[in-house]
Structure formats: C-alpha cells, structure tokens
Short mmCIF file of C-alpha atoms in Angstrom, two decimals:
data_model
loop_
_atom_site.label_atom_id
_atom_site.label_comp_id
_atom_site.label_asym_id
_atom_site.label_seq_id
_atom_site.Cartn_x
_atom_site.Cartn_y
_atom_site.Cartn_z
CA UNK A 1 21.80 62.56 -147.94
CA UNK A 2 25.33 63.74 -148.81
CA UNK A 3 26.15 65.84 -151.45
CA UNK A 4 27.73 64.50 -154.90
CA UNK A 5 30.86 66.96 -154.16
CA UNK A 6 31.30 65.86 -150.42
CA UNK A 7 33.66 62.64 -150.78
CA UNK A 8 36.05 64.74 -152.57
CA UNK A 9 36.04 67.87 -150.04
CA UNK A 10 36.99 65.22 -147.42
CA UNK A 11 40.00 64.04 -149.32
CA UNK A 12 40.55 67.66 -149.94
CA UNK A 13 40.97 67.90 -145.94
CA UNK A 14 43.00 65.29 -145.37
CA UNK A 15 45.27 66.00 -147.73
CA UNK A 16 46.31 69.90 -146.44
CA UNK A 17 49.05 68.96 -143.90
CA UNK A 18 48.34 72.28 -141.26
CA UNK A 19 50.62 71.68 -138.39
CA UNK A 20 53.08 69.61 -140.54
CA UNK A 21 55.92 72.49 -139.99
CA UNK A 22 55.66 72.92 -136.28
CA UNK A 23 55.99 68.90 -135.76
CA UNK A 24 59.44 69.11 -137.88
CA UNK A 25 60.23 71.84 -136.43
CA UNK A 26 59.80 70.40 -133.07
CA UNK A 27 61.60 67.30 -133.71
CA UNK A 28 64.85 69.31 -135.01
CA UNK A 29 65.51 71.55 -132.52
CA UNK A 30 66.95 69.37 -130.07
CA UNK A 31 69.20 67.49 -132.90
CA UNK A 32 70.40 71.60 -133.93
CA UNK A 33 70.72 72.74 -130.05
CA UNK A 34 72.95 69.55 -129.88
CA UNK A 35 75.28 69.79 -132.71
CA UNK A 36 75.81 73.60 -131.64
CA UNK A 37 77.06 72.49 -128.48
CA UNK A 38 79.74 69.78 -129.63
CA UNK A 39 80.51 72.51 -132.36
CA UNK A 40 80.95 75.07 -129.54
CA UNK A 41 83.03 72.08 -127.66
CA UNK A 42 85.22 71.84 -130.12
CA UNK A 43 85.80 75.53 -130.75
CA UNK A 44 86.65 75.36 -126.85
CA UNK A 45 89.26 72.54 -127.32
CA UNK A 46 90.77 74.83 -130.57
CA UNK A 47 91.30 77.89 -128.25
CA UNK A 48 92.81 75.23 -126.17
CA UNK A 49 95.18 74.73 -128.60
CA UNK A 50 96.17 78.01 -129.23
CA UNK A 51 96.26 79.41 -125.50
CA UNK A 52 98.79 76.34 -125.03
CA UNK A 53 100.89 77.11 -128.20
CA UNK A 54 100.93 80.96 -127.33
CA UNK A 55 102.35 80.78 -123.99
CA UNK A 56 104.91 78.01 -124.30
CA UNK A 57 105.98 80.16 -127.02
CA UNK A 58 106.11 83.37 -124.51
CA UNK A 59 107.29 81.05 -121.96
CA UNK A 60 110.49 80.08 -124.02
CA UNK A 61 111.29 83.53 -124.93
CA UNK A 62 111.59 84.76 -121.61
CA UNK A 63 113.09 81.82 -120.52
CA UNK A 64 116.08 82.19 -123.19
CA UNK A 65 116.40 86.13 -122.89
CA UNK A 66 116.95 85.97 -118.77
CA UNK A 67 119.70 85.09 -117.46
CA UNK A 68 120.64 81.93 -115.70
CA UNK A 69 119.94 82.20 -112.51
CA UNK A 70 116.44 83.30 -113.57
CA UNK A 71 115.46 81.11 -116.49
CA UNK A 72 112.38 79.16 -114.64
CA UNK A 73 111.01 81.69 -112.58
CA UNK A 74 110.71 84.03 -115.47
CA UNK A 75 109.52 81.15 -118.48
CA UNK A 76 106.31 80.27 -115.32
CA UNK A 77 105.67 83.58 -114.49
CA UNK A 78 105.12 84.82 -118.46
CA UNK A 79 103.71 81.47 -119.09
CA UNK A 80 101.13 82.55 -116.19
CA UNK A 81 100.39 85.94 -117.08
CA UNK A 82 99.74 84.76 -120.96
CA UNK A 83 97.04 82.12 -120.19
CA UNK A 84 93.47 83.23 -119.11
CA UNK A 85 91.95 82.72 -115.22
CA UNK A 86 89.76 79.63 -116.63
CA UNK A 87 92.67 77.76 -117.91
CA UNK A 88 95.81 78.52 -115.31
CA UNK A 89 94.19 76.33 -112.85
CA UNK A 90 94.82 73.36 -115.11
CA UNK A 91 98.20 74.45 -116.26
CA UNK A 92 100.74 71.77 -116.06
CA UNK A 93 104.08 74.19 -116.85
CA UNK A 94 107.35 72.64 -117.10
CA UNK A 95 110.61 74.63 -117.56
CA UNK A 96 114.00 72.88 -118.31
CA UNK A 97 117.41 74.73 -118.00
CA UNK A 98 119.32 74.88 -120.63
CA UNK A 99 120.44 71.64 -122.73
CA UNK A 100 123.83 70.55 -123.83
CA UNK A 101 123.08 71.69 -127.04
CA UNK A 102 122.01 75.22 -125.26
CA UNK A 103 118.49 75.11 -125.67
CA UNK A 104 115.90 76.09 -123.59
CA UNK A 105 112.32 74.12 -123.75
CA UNK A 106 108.80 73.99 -122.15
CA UNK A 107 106.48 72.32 -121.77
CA UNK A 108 102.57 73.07 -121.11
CA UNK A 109 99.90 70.67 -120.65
CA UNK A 110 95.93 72.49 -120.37
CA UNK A 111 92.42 70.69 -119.61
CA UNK A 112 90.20 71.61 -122.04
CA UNK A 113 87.56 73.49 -120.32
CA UNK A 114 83.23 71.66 -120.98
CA UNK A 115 81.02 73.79 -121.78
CA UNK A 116 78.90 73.39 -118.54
CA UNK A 117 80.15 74.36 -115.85
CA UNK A 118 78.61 71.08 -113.76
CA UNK A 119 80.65 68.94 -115.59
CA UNK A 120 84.52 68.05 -114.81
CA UNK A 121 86.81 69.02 -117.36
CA UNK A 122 87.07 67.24 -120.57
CA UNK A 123 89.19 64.14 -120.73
CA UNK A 124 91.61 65.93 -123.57
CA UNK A 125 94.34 67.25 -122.27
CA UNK A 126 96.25 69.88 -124.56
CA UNK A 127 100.04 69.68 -124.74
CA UNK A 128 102.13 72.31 -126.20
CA UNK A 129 105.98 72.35 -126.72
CA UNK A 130 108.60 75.22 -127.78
CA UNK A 131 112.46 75.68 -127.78
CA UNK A 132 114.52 78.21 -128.13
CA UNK A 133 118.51 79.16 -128.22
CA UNK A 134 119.52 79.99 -124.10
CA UNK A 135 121.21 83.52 -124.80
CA UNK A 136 123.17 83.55 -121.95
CA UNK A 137 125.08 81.10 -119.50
#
C-alpha cells in the first residue's frame, strides 16, 4: 500500500526538468551556426566594398600621375597589384583616357566571394568608381 507522502514525491519528479538545457541547447545551435555564417557573408561582401574602393582609388592615381602614353597600362597594373589573389580573378577593371574636362576615371566591378568554396560566387557584384585630374597630356 503506498505511502501518504508518495503522490506528492511523484509530482516532485515530474516537475525537475533534467535534460531541459541540452534540448535548447540542441535546438539553437543550428539557428546560431547559421546567423554566423550570413554575418560572416556579409562581412565578406563589406571587404568587398572596400578592396573595390581602395584600388580604383590607387588605380586613378597612377593613372593621372603617368604620362599619356601610359595612363591604362599603369591605372590595371596598380589596380592589380592592390586587390588580393581571391578577388583579381573576378576583377572587371576599366580605364578611360583622359576626358574633355581632363579627368581620368575607373572603373572596377568585384564578385563577392561565398563563403564555401563549393558554391559559385555570390550574385552581388561590387562596383567601385574614382576620378581624378590627368596631370599631364
């Protein structure tokens, strides 16, 4: 015959939620590992950003300071050496002579590299624009 004190030890145990943490703890991690990777995405398509701004900008200054006869071999060679081995393959550089108005301009377009390799580049591409004064004519 049960004891007067064993309906509430039951309810006792059921009530104690052992385990509780590790089920929540399993059902986040996959929603945390995900949001890591779109925020690391999106720090990838910043430093896209930048690499693109940086070297149009290095681009144009070479581009105004050589001479003539040199202006687009020297804007896609600096342009080259500025961006990183991952992101020259994409590099879409265009380097205009000089404008009536004298100015010298590029233009860079970049693929945003994905975060795995086994997938193609992301669909975003990165443009980047700078001008500058042509010193010489």
């Amino acid at each position: 015959m049960p004891s007067r004190g064993e309906p509430s030890r039951i309810r006792a145990r059921l009530r104690r939620d052992h385990g509780q943490l590790s089920v929540e703890f399993t059902g986040m991690v996959p929603i945390i590992l995900v949001t890591l990777v779109l925020l690391w995405q999106a720090v990838l398509v910043g430093y896209t950003f930048t690499l693109a701004s940086g070297a149009a900008d290095e681009g144009v200054r070479k581009a105004a300071a050589a001479g003539a006869w040199g202006r687009a071999g020297s804007c896609e060679e600096a342009v080259r050496e500025r961006l990183p081995a991952a992101w020259e393959g994409s590099a879409s550089i265009d380097c205009t002579a000089p404008a009536p108005d004298d100015t010298v301009k590029v233009s860079i377009t970049l693929k945003a590299p994905a975060l795995f390799p086994g997938f193609a580049d992301l669909p975003v591409p990165v443009k980047a624009e700078a001008g500058a004064a042509a010193e010489g004519k």
